Short mmCIF file of C-alpha atoms in Angstrom, two decimals:
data_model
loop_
_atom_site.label_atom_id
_atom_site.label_comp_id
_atom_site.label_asym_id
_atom_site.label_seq_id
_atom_site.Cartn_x
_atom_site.Cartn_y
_atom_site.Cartn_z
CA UNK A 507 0.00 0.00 0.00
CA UNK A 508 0.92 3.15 -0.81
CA UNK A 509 1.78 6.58 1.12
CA UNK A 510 -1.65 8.14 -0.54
CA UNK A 511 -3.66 5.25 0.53
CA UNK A 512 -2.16 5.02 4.23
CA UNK A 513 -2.84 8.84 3.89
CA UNK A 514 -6.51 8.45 3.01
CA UNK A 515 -7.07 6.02 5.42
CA UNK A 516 -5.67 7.56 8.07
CA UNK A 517 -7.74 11.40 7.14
CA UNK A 518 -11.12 8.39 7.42
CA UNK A 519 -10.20 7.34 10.94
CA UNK A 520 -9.49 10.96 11.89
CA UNK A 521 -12.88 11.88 10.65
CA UNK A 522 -14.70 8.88 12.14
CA UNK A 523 -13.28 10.13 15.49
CA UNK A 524 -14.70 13.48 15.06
CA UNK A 525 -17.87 12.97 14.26
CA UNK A 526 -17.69 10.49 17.42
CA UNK A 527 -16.95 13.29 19.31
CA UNK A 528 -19.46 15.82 17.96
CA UNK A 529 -22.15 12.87 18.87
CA UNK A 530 -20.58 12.68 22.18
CA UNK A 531 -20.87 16.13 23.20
CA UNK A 532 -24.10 16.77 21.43
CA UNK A 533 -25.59 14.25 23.39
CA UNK A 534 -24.12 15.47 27.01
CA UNK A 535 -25.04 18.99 26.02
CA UNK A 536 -28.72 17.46 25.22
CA UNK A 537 -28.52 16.14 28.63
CA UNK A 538 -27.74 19.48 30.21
CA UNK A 539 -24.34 18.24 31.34
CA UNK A 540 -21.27 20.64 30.72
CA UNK A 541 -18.05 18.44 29.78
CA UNK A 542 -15.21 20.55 31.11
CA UNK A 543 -11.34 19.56 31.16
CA UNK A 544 -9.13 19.31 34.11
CA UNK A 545 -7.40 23.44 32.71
CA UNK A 546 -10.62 25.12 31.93
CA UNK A 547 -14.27 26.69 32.81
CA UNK A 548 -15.73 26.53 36.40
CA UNK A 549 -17.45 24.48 38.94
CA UNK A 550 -20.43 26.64 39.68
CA UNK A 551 -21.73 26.14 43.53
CA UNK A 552 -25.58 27.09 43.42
CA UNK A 553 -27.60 29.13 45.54
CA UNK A 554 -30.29 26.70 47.42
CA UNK A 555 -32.37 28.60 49.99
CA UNK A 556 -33.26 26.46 52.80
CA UNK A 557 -32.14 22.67 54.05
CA UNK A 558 -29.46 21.47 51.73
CA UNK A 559 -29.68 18.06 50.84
CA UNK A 560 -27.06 15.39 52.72
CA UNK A 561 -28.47 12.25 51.24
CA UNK A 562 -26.51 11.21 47.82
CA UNK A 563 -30.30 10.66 46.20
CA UNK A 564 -32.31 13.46 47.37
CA UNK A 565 -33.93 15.40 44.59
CA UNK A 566 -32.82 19.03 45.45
CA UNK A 567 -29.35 17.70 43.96
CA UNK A 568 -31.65 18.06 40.49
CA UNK A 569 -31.25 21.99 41.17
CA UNK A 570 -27.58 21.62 40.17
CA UNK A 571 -26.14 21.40 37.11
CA UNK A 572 -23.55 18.42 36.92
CA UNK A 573 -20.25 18.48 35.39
CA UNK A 574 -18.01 15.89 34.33
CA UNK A 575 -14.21 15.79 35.18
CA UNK A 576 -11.88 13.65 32.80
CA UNK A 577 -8.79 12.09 35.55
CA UNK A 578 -5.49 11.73 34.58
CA UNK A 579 -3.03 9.60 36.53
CA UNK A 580 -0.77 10.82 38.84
CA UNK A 581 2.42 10.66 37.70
CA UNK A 582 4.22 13.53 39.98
CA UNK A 583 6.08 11.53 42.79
CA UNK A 584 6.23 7.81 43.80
CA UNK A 585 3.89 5.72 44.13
CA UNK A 586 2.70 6.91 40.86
CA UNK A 587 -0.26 5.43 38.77
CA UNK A 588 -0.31 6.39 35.03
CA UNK A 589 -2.87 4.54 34.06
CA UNK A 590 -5.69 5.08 36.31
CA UNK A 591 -9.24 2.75 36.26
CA UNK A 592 -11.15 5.92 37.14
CA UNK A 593 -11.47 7.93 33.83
CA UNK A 594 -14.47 11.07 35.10
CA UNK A 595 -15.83 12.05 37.66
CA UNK A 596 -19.06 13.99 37.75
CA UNK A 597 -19.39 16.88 40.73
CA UNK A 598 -22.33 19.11 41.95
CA UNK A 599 -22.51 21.91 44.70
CA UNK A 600 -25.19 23.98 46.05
CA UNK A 601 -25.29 26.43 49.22
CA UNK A 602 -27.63 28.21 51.36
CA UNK A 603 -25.70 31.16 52.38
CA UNK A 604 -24.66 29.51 55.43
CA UNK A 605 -23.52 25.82 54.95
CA UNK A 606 -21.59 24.09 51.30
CA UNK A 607 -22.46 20.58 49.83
CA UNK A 608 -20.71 18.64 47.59
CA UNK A 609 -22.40 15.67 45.21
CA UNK A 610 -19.69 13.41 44.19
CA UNK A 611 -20.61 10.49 41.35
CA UNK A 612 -18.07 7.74 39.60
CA UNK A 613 -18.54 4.62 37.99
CA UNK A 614 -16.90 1.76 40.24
CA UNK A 615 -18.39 -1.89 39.64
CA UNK A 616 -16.61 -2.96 43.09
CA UNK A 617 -17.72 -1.85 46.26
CA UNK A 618 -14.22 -2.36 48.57
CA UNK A 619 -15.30 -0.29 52.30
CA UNK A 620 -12.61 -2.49 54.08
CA UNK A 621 -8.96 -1.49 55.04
CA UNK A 622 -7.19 -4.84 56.00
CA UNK A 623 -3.86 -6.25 55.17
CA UNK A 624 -3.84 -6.85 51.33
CA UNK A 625 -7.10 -4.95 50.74
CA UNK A 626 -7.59 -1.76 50.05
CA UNK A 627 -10.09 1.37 50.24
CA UNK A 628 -12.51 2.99 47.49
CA UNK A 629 -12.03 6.85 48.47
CA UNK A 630 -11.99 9.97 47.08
CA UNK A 631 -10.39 13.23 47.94
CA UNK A 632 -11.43 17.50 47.91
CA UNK A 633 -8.34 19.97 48.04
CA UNK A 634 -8.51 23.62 48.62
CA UNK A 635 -5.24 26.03 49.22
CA UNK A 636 -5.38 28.01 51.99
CA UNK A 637 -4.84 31.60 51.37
CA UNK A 638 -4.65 33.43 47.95
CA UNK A 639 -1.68 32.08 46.98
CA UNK A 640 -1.38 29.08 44.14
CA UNK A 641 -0.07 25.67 45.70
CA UNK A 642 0.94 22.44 44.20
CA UNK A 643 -2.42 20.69 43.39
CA UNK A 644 -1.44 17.07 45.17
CA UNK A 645 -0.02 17.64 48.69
CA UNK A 646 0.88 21.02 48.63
CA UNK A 647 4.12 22.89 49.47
CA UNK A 648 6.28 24.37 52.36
CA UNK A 649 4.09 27.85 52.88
CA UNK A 650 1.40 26.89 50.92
CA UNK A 651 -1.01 24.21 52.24
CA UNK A 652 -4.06 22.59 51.30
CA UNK A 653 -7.10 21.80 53.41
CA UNK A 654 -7.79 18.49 52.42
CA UNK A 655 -11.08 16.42 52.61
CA UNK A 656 -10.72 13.19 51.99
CA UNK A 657 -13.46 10.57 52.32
CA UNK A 658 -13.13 6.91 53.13
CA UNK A 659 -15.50 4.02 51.98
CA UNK A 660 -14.19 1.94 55.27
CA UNK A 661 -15.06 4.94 57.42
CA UNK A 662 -18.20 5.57 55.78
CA UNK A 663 -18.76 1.36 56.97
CA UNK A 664 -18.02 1.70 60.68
CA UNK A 665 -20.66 4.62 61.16
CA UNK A 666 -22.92 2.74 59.33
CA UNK A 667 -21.91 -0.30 61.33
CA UNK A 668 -21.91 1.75 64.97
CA UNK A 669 -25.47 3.61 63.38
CA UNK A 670 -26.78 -0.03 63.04
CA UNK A 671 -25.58 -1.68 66.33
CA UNK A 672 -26.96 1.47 68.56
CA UNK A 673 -30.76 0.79 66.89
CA UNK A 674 -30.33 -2.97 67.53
CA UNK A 675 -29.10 -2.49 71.35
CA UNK A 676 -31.80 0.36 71.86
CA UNK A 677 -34.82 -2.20 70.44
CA UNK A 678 -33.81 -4.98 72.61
CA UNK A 679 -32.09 -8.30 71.59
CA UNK A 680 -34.06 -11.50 71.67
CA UNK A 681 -33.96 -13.57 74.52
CA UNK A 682 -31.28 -16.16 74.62
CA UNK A 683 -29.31 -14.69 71.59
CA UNK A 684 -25.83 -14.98 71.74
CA UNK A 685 -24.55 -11.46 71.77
CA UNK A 686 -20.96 -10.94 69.72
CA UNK A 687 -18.44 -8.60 70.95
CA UNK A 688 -17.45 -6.35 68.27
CA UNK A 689 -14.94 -3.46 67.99
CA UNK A 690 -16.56 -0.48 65.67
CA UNK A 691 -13.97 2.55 65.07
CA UNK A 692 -15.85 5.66 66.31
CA UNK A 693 -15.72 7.93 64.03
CA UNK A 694 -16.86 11.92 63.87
CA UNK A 695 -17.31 11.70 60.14
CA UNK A 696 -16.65 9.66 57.23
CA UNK A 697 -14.46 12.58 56.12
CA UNK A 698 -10.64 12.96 57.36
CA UNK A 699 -9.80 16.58 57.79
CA UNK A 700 -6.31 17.43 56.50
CA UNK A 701 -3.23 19.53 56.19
CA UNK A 702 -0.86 18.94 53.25
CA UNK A 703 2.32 21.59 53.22
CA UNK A 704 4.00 19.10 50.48
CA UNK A 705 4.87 15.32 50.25
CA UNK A 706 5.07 12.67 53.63
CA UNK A 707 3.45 16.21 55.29
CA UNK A 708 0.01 14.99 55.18
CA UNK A 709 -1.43 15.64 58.59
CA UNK A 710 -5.01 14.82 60.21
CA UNK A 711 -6.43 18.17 61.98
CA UNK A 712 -7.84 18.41 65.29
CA UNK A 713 -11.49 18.37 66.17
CA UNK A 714 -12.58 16.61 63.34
CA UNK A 715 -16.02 16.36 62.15
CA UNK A 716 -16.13 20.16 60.46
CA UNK A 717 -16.45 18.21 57.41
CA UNK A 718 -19.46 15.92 57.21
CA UNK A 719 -19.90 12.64 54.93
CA UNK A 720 -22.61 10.51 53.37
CA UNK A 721 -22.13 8.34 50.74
CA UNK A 722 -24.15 5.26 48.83
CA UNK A 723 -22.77 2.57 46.33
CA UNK A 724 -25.54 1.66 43.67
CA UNK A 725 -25.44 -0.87 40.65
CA UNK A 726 -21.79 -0.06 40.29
CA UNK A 727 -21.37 3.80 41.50
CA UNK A 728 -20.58 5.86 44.31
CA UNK A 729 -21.98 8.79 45.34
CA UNK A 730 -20.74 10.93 47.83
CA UNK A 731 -21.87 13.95 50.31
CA UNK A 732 -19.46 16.75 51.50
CA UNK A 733 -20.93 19.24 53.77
CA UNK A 734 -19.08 22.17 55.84
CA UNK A 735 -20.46 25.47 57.05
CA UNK A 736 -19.42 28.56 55.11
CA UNK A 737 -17.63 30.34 58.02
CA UNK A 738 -14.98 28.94 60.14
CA UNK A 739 -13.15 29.25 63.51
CA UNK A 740 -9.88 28.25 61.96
CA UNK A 741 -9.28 30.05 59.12
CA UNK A 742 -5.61 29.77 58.75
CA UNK A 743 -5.84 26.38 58.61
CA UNK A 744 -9.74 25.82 56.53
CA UNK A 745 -10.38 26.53 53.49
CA UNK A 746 -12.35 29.77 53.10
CA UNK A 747 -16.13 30.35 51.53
CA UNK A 748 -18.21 32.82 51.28
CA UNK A 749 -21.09 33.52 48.93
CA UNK A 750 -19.90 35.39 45.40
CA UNK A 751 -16.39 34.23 46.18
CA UNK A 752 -14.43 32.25 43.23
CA UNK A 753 -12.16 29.55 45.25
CA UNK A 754 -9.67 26.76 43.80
CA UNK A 755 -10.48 23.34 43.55
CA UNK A 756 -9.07 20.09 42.83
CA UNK A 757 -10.10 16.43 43.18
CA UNK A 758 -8.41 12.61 43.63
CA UNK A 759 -10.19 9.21 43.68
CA UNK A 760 -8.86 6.07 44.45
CA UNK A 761 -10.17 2.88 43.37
CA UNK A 762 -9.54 -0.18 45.90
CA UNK A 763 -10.04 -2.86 43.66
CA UNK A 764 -7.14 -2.27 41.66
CA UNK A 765 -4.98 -1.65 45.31
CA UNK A 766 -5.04 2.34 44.79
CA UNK A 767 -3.62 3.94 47.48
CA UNK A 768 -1.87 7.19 48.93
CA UNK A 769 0.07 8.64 45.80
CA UNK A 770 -1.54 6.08 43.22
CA UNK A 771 -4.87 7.97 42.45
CA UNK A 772 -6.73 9.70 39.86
CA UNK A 773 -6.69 13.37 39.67
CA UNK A 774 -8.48 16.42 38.75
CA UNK A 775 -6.03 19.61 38.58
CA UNK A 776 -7.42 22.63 39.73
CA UNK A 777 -10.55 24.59 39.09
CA UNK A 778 -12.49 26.94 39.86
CA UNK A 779 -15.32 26.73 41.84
CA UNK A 780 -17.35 30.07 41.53
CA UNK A 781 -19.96 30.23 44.80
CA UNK A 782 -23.11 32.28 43.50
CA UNK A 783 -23.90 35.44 45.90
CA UNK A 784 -27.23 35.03 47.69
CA UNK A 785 -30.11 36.30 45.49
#
């Protein structure tokens, strides 16, 4: 074959994945759904007067617009993963004035909410820099942190587990039933609160439980609830909100299944979130 035929037939495949493309966003953009990349456009936190929703199905998430985040392995520092088995990741946010929620979605056909030797955790992760000033979107850097959020399917478990236990001691066992002894982490939230200043600096705040957590896996996706009030007591070390304000953003999910953990992830460089003024 010749170099005009390999040329044709390459200028068909290149238009064949063009028109796939137009089809692709057509369709999304019929849906209503914005398809951003990780270097452009905004993540738009809308104004929701009243009680914010904290379960991952309510219908007031509806009054948000979602949009889709392609990830891109992290391939910055050891242990990298450059081929991540998380490819988007769709994100919603709405706030009252006084309190911010986050709507979280991915496809994952494995549910892993254990931590035990050889098995791992399906998480994912919210970082904000503290301050004005730009910081390195993964852990940070000496004099520019991040406020970190990261949620944990095994955490999410044990309140679930603890929630569970509490209803079943407050009804009453039956009579006779052997009762097991069973150690169930207590946890404030499902969400560890963190400081990052730049590699091995991750560190877990004190007083946790700022940062709220509810999440549900359904026919092969997660969904998961942030919520934090707007102000703070701590704001050298929280990330700052406030209605009309434009903040940075940037995301990381890990996928347990396939042993992701610490610095093998899927990333979402940052954003920025714009938080509508209350109308």
């Amino acid at each position: 074959m010749g170099w005009g035929s390999a040329s044709i037939t390459t200028s068909r495949r290149v238009t064949l994945v063009l028109v796939a493309l137009l089809i692709l966003v057509s369709g999304l953009h019929g849906l209503g759904i914005p398809l951003v990349s990780s270097q452009g456009l905004f993540i738009r936190s809308y104004f929701l007067p009243g009680e914010l929703p904290f379960e991952p199905k309510a219908p007031e998430w509806d009054k948000a617009t979602p949009i889709i985040l392609p990830l891109s392995g992290q391939i910055i520092t050891r242990p990298t993963l450059p081929d991540p088995t998380i490819k988007a990741l769709t994100v919603r946010s709405l706030h009252n004035g006084k309190e911010m929620v986050f709507l979280l979605e991915w496809q994952d056909p494995t549910k892993n909410d254990r931590l035990t030797p050889g098995t791992f955790r399906d998480g994912v992760a919210v970082a904000f820099p503290l301050g004005d000033a730009p910081a390195f979107f993964c852990m940070g850097q000496l004099d520019h942190y991040l406020n970190i959020w990261h949620w944990k399917a095994d955490w999410q478990t044990d309140i679930e587990r603890r929630k569970t236990k509490e209803e079943e001691r407050k009804a009453g066992g039956s009579e006779g039933e052997v009762r097991r002894f069973e150690v169930i982490p207590r946890r404030a939230s499902s969400v560890e609160d963190l400081l990052g200043g730049g590699f091995s600096t991750l560190t877990s705040k004190r007083g946790q439980g700022a940062v709220q957590g509810n999440a549900l896996w359904e026919q092969g996706r997660w969904k998961v609830v942030f919520k934090r009030a707007l102000e703070t007591r701590d704001p050298d070390n929280d990330a700052t909100f406030s209605p009309g304000r434009i903040q940075t953003i940037a995301f990381a999910v890990w996928n347990g299944e396939n042993k992701e953990r610490n610095g093998q992830k899927a990333i979402a460089p940052w954003l920025q979130l714009v938080i509508d003024p209350v109308s």
